[in-house]
GROMACS .gro file of C-alpha atoms in nm:
model
  185
    1TRP     CA    1  -9.944  -1.496   8.382
    2LEU     CA    2  -9.848  -1.823   8.557
    3HIS     CA    3 -10.056  -1.981   8.825
    4PRO     CA    4  -9.846  -2.075   9.136
    5LEU     CA    5  -9.929  -2.450   9.093
    6HIS     CA    6  -9.780  -2.451   8.741
    7VAL     CA    7  -9.437  -2.301   8.838
    8PRO     CA    8  -9.276  -2.639   8.950
    9PHE     CA    9  -9.400  -2.798   8.626
   10PHE     CA   10  -9.237  -2.530   8.407
   11ARG     CA   11  -8.919  -2.536   8.613
   12HIS     CA   12  -8.897  -2.913   8.558
   13LEU     CA   13  -8.968  -2.874   8.188
   14CYS     CA   14  -8.692  -2.611   8.149
   15CYS     CA   15  -8.444  -2.845   8.322
   16VAL     CA   16  -8.536  -3.131   8.093
   17LEU     CA   17  -8.501  -2.907   7.779
   18ASP     CA   18  -8.161  -2.780   7.901
   19LEU     CA   19  -8.043  -3.139   7.948
   20LEU     CA   20  -8.163  -3.237   7.603
   21VAL     CA   21  -7.975  -2.944   7.444
   22VAL     CA   22  -7.656  -3.032   7.639
   23TRP     CA   23  -7.693  -3.399   7.539
   24ASP     CA   24  -7.731  -3.303   7.171
   25ILE     CA   25  -7.416  -3.087   7.186
   26ILE     CA   26  -7.216  -3.362   7.359
   27SER     CA   27  -7.334  -3.634   7.113
   28MET     CA   28  -7.256  -3.410   6.814
   29ALA     CA   29  -6.901  -3.347   6.944
   30GLU     CA   30  -6.845  -3.720   7.004
   31SER     CA   31  -6.973  -3.818   6.669
   32LEU     CA   32  -6.788  -3.557   6.463
   33GLN     CA   33  -6.477  -3.486   6.683
   34GLN     CA   34  -6.475  -3.140   6.528
   35VAL     CA   35  -6.354  -2.918   6.811
   36GLU     CA   36  -6.082  -2.725   6.620
   37ARG     CA   37  -6.121  -2.424   6.391
   38CYS     CA   38  -6.036  -2.615   6.077
   39TYR     CA   39  -6.210  -2.931   5.958
   40GLN     CA   40  -6.042  -3.244   6.111
   41LYS     CA   41  -6.004  -3.545   5.885
   42GLN     CA   42  -5.752  -3.821   5.817
   43PRO     CA   43  -5.556  -3.736   5.504
   44THR     CA   44  -5.562  -4.087   5.358
   45ILE     CA   45  -5.944  -4.120   5.375
   46PHE     CA   46  -6.157  -3.983   5.094
   47GLU     CA   47  -6.486  -3.876   5.260
   48ASN     CA   48  -6.695  -3.781   4.957
   49LYS     CA   49  -6.707  -4.123   4.793
   50LYS     CA   50  -7.039  -4.211   4.627
   51ARG     CA   51  -7.187  -4.504   4.818
   52ILE     CA   52  -7.359  -4.786   4.620
   53LEU     CA   53  -7.678  -4.907   4.786
   54GLY     CA   54  -7.650  -5.260   4.920
   55ARG     CA   55  -7.276  -5.269   4.919
   56ARG     CA   56  -7.105  -5.309   5.254
   57VAL     CA   57  -6.840  -5.052   5.340
   58ALA     CA   58  -6.511  -5.189   5.456
   59ARG     CA   59  -6.362  -5.058   5.782
   60ASN     CA   60  -6.037  -4.951   5.605
   61GLU     CA   61  -6.239  -4.722   5.378
   62LEU     CA   62  -6.379  -4.532   5.677
   63ARG     CA   63  -6.075  -4.513   5.907
   64PHE     CA   64  -5.695  -4.533   5.869
   65THR     CA   65  -5.517  -4.735   6.136
   66ARG     CA   66  -5.182  -4.905   6.130
   67ASN     CA   67  -4.963  -5.146   6.328
   68VAL     CA   68  -4.685  -4.969   6.511
   69GLY     CA   69  -4.469  -5.286   6.522
   70LEU     CA   70  -4.230  -5.393   6.792
   71GLY     CA   71  -4.501  -5.610   6.944
   72PHE     CA   72  -4.738  -5.326   7.040
   73LYS     CA   73  -5.098  -5.366   6.940
   74ALA     CA   74  -5.324  -5.075   6.856
   75PRO     CA   75  -5.584  -5.005   7.129
   76ARG     CA   76  -5.940  -5.103   7.036
   77HIS     CA   77  -6.052  -4.741   7.073
   78ALA     CA   78  -5.805  -4.632   6.803
   79VAL     CA   79  -5.965  -4.862   6.558
   80GLU     CA   80  -6.330  -4.814   6.650
   81SER     CA   81  -6.337  -4.443   6.754
   82ASN     CA   82  -6.343  -4.143   6.513
   83TYR     CA   83  -6.091  -3.905   6.668
   84VAL     CA   84  -5.843  -3.735   6.444
   85ASP     CA   85  -5.484  -3.696   6.573
   86LYS     CA   86  -5.199  -3.653   6.330
   87LYS     CA   87  -4.938  -3.720   6.596
   88CYS     CA   88  -5.092  -4.047   6.705
   89PRO     CA   89  -4.871  -4.356   6.620
   90PHE     CA   90  -5.183  -4.573   6.545
   91THR     CA   91  -5.384  -4.333   6.327
   92GLY     CA   92  -5.140  -4.055   6.231
   93ASP     CA   93  -4.816  -4.017   6.037
   94VAL     CA   94  -4.566  -4.071   6.315
   95SER     CA   95  -4.326  -4.363   6.301
   96ILE     CA   96  -4.178  -4.515   6.620
   97ARG     CA   97  -3.802  -4.574   6.602
   98GLY     CA   98  -3.517  -4.556   6.851
   99ARG     CA   99  -3.563  -4.607   7.223
  100ILE     CA  100  -3.848  -4.774   7.415
  101LEU     CA  101  -3.873  -4.646   7.769
  102THR     CA  102  -4.104  -4.710   8.065
  103GLY     CA  103  -4.192  -4.470   8.348
  104VAL     CA  104  -4.469  -4.358   8.584
  105LEU     CA  105  -4.717  -4.102   8.466
  106ALA     CA  106  -4.653  -3.779   8.658
  107THR     CA  107  -4.874  -3.505   8.515
  108MET     CA  108  -5.160  -3.474   8.268
  109LYS     CA  109  -5.202  -3.096   8.264
  110MET     CA  110  -5.131  -3.038   7.898
  111LYS     CA  111  -5.352  -3.115   7.602
  112ARG     CA  112  -5.269  -3.464   7.462
  113THR     CA  113  -4.924  -3.440   7.632
  114ILE     CA  114  -4.815  -3.613   7.952
  115THR     CA  115  -4.506  -3.610   8.168
  116ILE     CA  116  -4.340  -3.936   8.266
  117ARG     CA  117  -4.108  -3.973   8.567
  118ARG     CA  118  -3.823  -4.220   8.536
  119ASP     CA  119  -3.643  -4.315   8.860
  120TYR     CA  120  -3.292  -4.463   8.864
  121LEU     CA  121  -3.000  -4.503   9.102
  122HIS     CA  122  -2.660  -4.330   9.056
  123TYR     CA  123  -2.348  -4.481   9.210
  124ILE     CA  124  -2.122  -4.247   9.417
  125LYS     CA  125  -1.776  -4.401   9.408
  126LYS     CA  126  -1.628  -4.207   9.706
  127TYR     CA  127  -1.902  -4.326   9.949
  128ASN     CA  128  -1.956  -4.672   9.783
  129ARG     CA  129  -2.326  -4.609   9.779
  130PHE     CA  130  -2.620  -4.524   9.547
  131GLU     CA  131  -2.838  -4.214   9.542
  132LYS     CA  132  -3.187  -4.179   9.396
  133ARG     CA  133  -3.229  -3.964   9.087
  134HIS     CA  134  -3.507  -3.903   8.839
  135LYS     CA  135  -3.568  -3.761   8.492
  136LYS     CA  136  -3.899  -3.629   8.353
  137ILE     CA  137  -3.991  -3.688   7.986
  138SER     CA  138  -4.269  -3.520   7.794
  139ALA     CA  139  -4.465  -3.757   7.567
  140HIS     CA  140  -4.761  -3.725   7.335
  141MET     CA  141  -5.061  -3.934   7.442
  142SER     CA  142  -5.328  -3.991   7.178
  143PRO     CA  143  -5.700  -4.001   7.253
  144ALA     CA  144  -5.690  -4.378   7.194
  145PHE     CA  145  -5.593  -4.428   7.562
  146LEU     CA  146  -5.899  -4.393   7.786
  147ASP     CA  147  -5.917  -4.406   8.168
  148VAL     CA  148  -5.554  -4.303   8.233
  149GLN     CA  149  -5.460  -4.179   8.572
  150ILE     CA  150  -5.154  -4.037   8.747
  151GLY     CA  151  -4.937  -4.317   8.876
  152ASP     CA  152  -4.996  -4.564   8.589
  153LEU     CA  153  -4.704  -4.734   8.425
  154VAL     CA  154  -4.654  -4.595   8.072
  155THR     CA  155  -4.443  -4.737   7.787
  156VAL     CA  156  -4.329  -4.473   7.533
  157GLY     CA  157  -4.144  -4.499   7.202
  158GLN     CA  158  -3.913  -4.249   7.051
  159CYS     CA  159  -4.028  -4.061   6.734
  160ARG     CA  160  -3.944  -3.753   6.541
  161PRO     CA  161  -3.969  -3.421   6.737
  162LEU     CA  162  -4.338  -3.336   6.771
  163SER     CA  163  -4.285  -3.009   6.950
  164LYS     CA  164  -4.013  -2.816   7.149
  165THR     CA  165  -3.994  -3.076   7.421
  166VAL     CA  166  -4.186  -3.377   7.298
  167ARG     CA  167  -3.987  -3.658   7.127
  168PHE     CA  168  -4.177  -3.963   7.260
  169ASN     CA  169  -4.525  -4.119   7.190
  170VAL     CA  170  -4.727  -4.335   7.429
  171LEU     CA  171  -4.754  -4.695   7.313
  172LYS     CA  172  -4.899  -4.877   7.612
  173VAL     CA  173  -5.053  -4.793   7.949
  174SER     CA  174  -5.073  -5.043   8.233
  175LYS     CA  175  -5.236  -4.994   8.571
  176ILE     CA  176  -5.034  -5.027   8.892
  177GLY     CA  177  -5.155  -4.968   9.246
  178GLY     CA  178  -5.065  -4.677   9.460
  179ALA     CA  179  -4.935  -4.328   9.386
  180LYS     CA  180  -4.608  -4.227   9.232
  181LYS     CA  181  -4.321  -4.381   9.421
  182PHE     CA  182  -3.971  -4.513   9.376
  183SER     CA  183  -4.056  -4.875   9.293
  184LYS     CA  184  -3.791  -4.976   9.044
  185PHE     CA  185  -3.543  -5.130   9.286
   0.00000   0.00000   0.00000
């Protein structure tokens, strides 16, 4: 039986315990990045190596990252974080070749996939004028890119087909002010 004066204390204690449980779950998910059914790991890293005491472990033994080339640097989060994405151009097995395109980020409703809107002008010979047109491209966006919002300028590179509609991979995200608009010309 609880005394009426002890009820607020127990209510506060329950809230604190709930927060601690949630915090533990979040920190475990961030540290392991194991949210799929099967165990996620990078195929080029051997995780069961016997560690020798006193020997410093090199970064390339713990995480595989690579240079995409074409003047694009890997984001710091790709090197320092521990996410596993086999379709990432920085930590996965996808090579960038072919076209390099830029566009405005239109939607982020899919998991690790975004839609890019590319605006252009089409000339109508009869009226001697231009009309506005646009195309939408689906692209894979790896978890290396943090704090990305709709309306940002995105640079994508062509790669092998990753799914039915995805043939591009995000290489760089740069912030621009305002919402999506026709700002190319």
